[in-house]
Amino acid sequence: MTPSPIPHESGPAEPQGAAEWFADKVEPHGPQLKSYLRGAFPGVRDVDDIVQESYLRIWKAHAAHPIQSAKAFLYKIARHAALDLLRRHRNSPIEPLGDLRGLHVIEDGLDAATALTTQEKLDLLADAVVDLPARCREVILLHKIQGFTQKEVALRLGLSERTVENHCRLGVKRCEAYLRARGIDGSCLR
């Protein structure tokens, strides 16, 4: 089902031909975008939500200024929205707590400064993963982040185990280089 153009909320008048621009330049990429998101971000459960969010963001951006390449901009928006969703899920997964009586009241965790530094490093690592080639990123996400074995990743993606191993090695090296360039020791990735 192809979503219809996003209605313009109250505010400035609709740009001339925005609905036509959206129908001609953005909507045709919907099925391809969904396929890309399913392949590149297997952890995203509802790809349609990401696509709708991307449509809304590109609509708003187009209202503010002309967009040279709707497809490239749409994919960039979708990639960032998917990564934001995965980060939010990773940082605050919703899991039911059983018996609360067994929980400790005093937390022995990291102090605020250490927690902030750790979060900054995680954000940089997420940016490093986004910077990887699509197939390499997919392998790294499945193997290093979601914990699938290389054999499981190979079966899931229809690749040889050797190819998965090469993508893992390449991905880790590129992430290490990305972090080193920003002053962070990337050796913790191994």
Coordinates of C-alpha atoms in Angstrom, one line a residue:
M1 CA 0.0 0.0 0.0
T2 CA 1.5 3.3 -1.1
P3 CA 1.0 6.0 1.5
S4 CA -0.5 9.2 0.3
P5 CA 1.3 12.5 0.6
I6 CA 1.6 13.9 4.1
P7 CA -1.0 16.6 4.7
H8 CA 0.4 20.0 5.5
E9 CA -0.4 21.1 9.1
S10 CA -1.1 24.7 10.0
G11 CA 1.7 27.0 9.2
P12 CA 3.1 28.6 6.1
A13 CA 1.4 28.0 2.8
E14 CA 2.2 24.8 0.9
P15 CA 5.2 25.2 -1.5
Q16 CA 4.1 25.3 -5.2
G17 CA 3.7 21.8 -6.5
A18 CA 4.8 20.1 -3.3
A19 CA 2.2 17.3 -3.6
E20 CA 3.3 16.6 -7.2
W21 CA 7.0 16.8 -6.2
F22 CA 6.3 14.3 -3.4
A23 CA 4.3 11.9 -5.7
D24 CA 7.0 12.1 -8.5
K25 CA 10.3 12.3 -6.6
V26 CA 9.7 10.6 -3.3
E27 CA 6.9 8.0 -3.3
P28 CA 8.3 5.9 -6.1
H29 CA 11.3 5.0 -3.8
G30 CA 9.1 3.6 -1.1
P31 CA 9.3 -0.1 -2.0
Q32 CA 13.0 0.1 -2.6
L33 CA 13.5 2.0 0.7
K34 CA 11.6 -0.6 2.6
S35 CA 13.7 -3.4 1.1
Y36 CA 16.9 -1.5 1.9
L37 CA 15.9 -0.9 5.5
R38 CA 14.9 -4.6 6.0
G39 CA 18.4 -5.7 4.7
A40 CA 20.5 -3.0 6.4
F41 CA 18.7 -2.9 9.7
P42 CA 17.3 -6.3 10.5
G43 CA 16.7 -5.2 14.1
V44 CA 14.1 -2.7 13.1
R45 CA 10.7 -4.4 13.5
D46 CA 8.4 -1.9 11.8
V47 CA 10.0 -0.6 8.7
D48 CA 6.8 1.1 7.6
D49 CA 7.1 3.5 10.6
I50 CA 10.6 4.4 9.6
V51 CA 9.4 5.0 6.0
Q52 CA 6.5 7.2 7.2
E53 CA 8.8 9.2 9.5
S54 CA 11.2 9.7 6.6
Y55 CA 8.4 10.9 4.4
L56 CA 7.3 13.4 7.0
R57 CA 10.9 14.7 7.4
I58 CA 11.6 15.0 3.7
W59 CA 8.2 16.8 3.3
K60 CA 9.1 19.3 6.0
A61 CA 12.7 19.8 4.6
H62 CA 11.3 20.4 1.1
A63 CA 8.9 23.0 2.5
A64 CA 12.0 24.8 3.9
H65 CA 14.3 24.6 1.0
P66 CA 14.7 22.8 -2.4
I67 CA 16.1 19.3 -2.3
Q68 CA 18.5 18.4 -5.2
S69 CA 18.3 14.6 -4.9
A70 CA 15.1 13.4 -3.2
K71 CA 16.2 9.7 -3.3
A72 CA 19.6 10.3 -1.6
F73 CA 18.1 12.6 1.0
L74 CA 15.2 10.2 1.7
Y75 CA 17.7 7.3 2.2
K76 CA 19.8 9.4 4.4
I77 CA 16.8 10.4 6.6
A78 CA 15.6 6.8 6.8
R79 CA 19.1 5.5 7.7
H80 CA 19.3 8.1 10.5
A81 CA 15.8 7.3 11.7
A82 CA 16.5 3.6 11.8
L83 CA 19.8 4.1 13.7
D84 CA 18.0 6.5 16.2
L85 CA 15.4 3.8 16.8
L86 CA 18.0 1.1 17.3
R87 CA 19.9 3.4 19.7
R88 CA 16.8 4.2 21.7
H89 CA 15.9 0.5 21.9
R90 CA 19.4 -0.4 22.9
N91 CA 19.6 2.3 25.6
S92 CA 16.1 1.7 27.1
P93 CA 14.7 -1.7 26.2
I94 CA 11.4 -2.4 27.7
E95 CA 11.5 -5.5 29.7
P96 CA 9.2 -6.4 32.6
L97 CA 10.7 -6.5 36.0
G98 CA 9.7 -9.5 38.1
D99 CA 9.9 -9.2 41.9
L100 CA 11.1 -5.7 42.8
R101 CA 12.0 -6.7 46.4
G102 CA 15.3 -8.2 45.1
L103 CA 16.5 -5.0 43.5
H104 CA 19.2 -2.9 45.2
V105 CA 18.3 0.6 46.1
I106 CA 21.9 2.0 45.9
E107 CA 23.4 1.7 42.5
D108 CA 27.0 0.8 42.3
G109 CA 27.2 1.8 38.6
L110 CA 29.3 4.4 36.8
D111 CA 29.5 8.0 38.0
A112 CA 27.9 10.7 35.7
A113 CA 31.1 11.7 34.1
T114 CA 32.1 8.2 33.2
A115 CA 28.6 7.4 32.0
L116 CA 28.7 10.4 29.7
T117 CA 32.1 9.5 28.3
T118 CA 30.9 6.0 27.7
Q119 CA 27.8 7.3 25.9
E120 CA 29.9 9.6 23.7
K121 CA 32.1 6.6 22.8
L122 CA 29.0 4.5 22.0
D123 CA 27.6 7.4 19.8
L124 CA 30.9 7.6 17.9
L125 CA 30.9 3.8 17.5
A126 CA 27.4 4.0 16.1
D127 CA 28.5 6.7 13.7
A128 CA 31.5 4.5 12.7
V129 CA 29.1 1.6 11.9
V130 CA 26.9 3.9 9.8
D131 CA 29.9 4.9 7.8
L132 CA 30.6 1.2 6.8
P133 CA 29.6 -0.1 3.4
A134 CA 26.0 -1.5 3.5
R135 CA 26.8 -5.3 3.4
C136 CA 29.7 -4.9 5.9
R137 CA 27.4 -2.8 8.2
E138 CA 24.7 -5.5 8.0
V139 CA 27.2 -8.3 8.9
I140 CA 28.7 -6.2 11.8
L141 CA 25.2 -5.4 13.2
L142 CA 24.1 -9.1 13.0
H143 CA 27.4 -10.6 14.4
K144 CA 28.9 -8.0 16.7
I145 CA 25.7 -6.2 17.9
Q146 CA 23.0 -8.8 17.8
G147 CA 25.3 -11.7 18.7
F148 CA 24.7 -14.1 15.8
T149 CA 27.5 -16.5 15.0
Q150 CA 29.3 -16.0 11.8
K151 CA 27.7 -19.2 10.5
E152 CA 24.2 -17.9 11.4
V153 CA 25.0 -14.6 9.7
A154 CA 26.2 -16.4 6.6
L155 CA 23.0 -18.5 6.4
R156 CA 20.8 -15.6 7.1
L157 CA 22.4 -13.4 4.4
G158 CA 23.2 -16.2 1.9
L159 CA 26.9 -15.6 2.1
S160 CA 29.8 -17.9 2.7
E161 CA 31.3 -18.0 6.2
R162 CA 34.6 -16.8 4.7
T163 CA 32.8 -13.7 3.3
V164 CA 31.2 -13.0 6.6
E165 CA 34.6 -13.4 8.3
N166 CA 36.1 -10.9 5.8
H167 CA 33.3 -8.4 6.3
C168 CA 33.8 -8.7 10.1
R169 CA 37.5 -8.1 9.9
L170 CA 37.1 -5.2 7.5
G171 CA 34.3 -3.7 9.6
V172 CA 36.3 -3.8 12.8
K173 CA 39.3 -2.3 11.1
R174 CA 37.3 0.5 9.6
C175 CA 35.6 1.2 13.0
E176 CA 38.9 1.2 14.8
A177 CA 40.3 3.7 12.2
Y178 CA 37.2 5.9 12.6
L179 CA 37.5 5.9 16.4
R180 CA 41.3 6.5 16.3
A181 CA 40.8 9.5 14.0
R182 CA 38.6 10.9 16.7
G183 CA 41.1 10.3 19.6
I184 CA 39.6 7.0 20.9
D185 CA 41.4 3.7 21.2
G186 CA 39.5 1.3 19.0
S187 CA 41.2 -1.8 20.3
C188 CA 38.2 -2.5 22.5
L189 CA 36.3 -3.6 19.4
R190 CA 38.1 -7.0 19.1

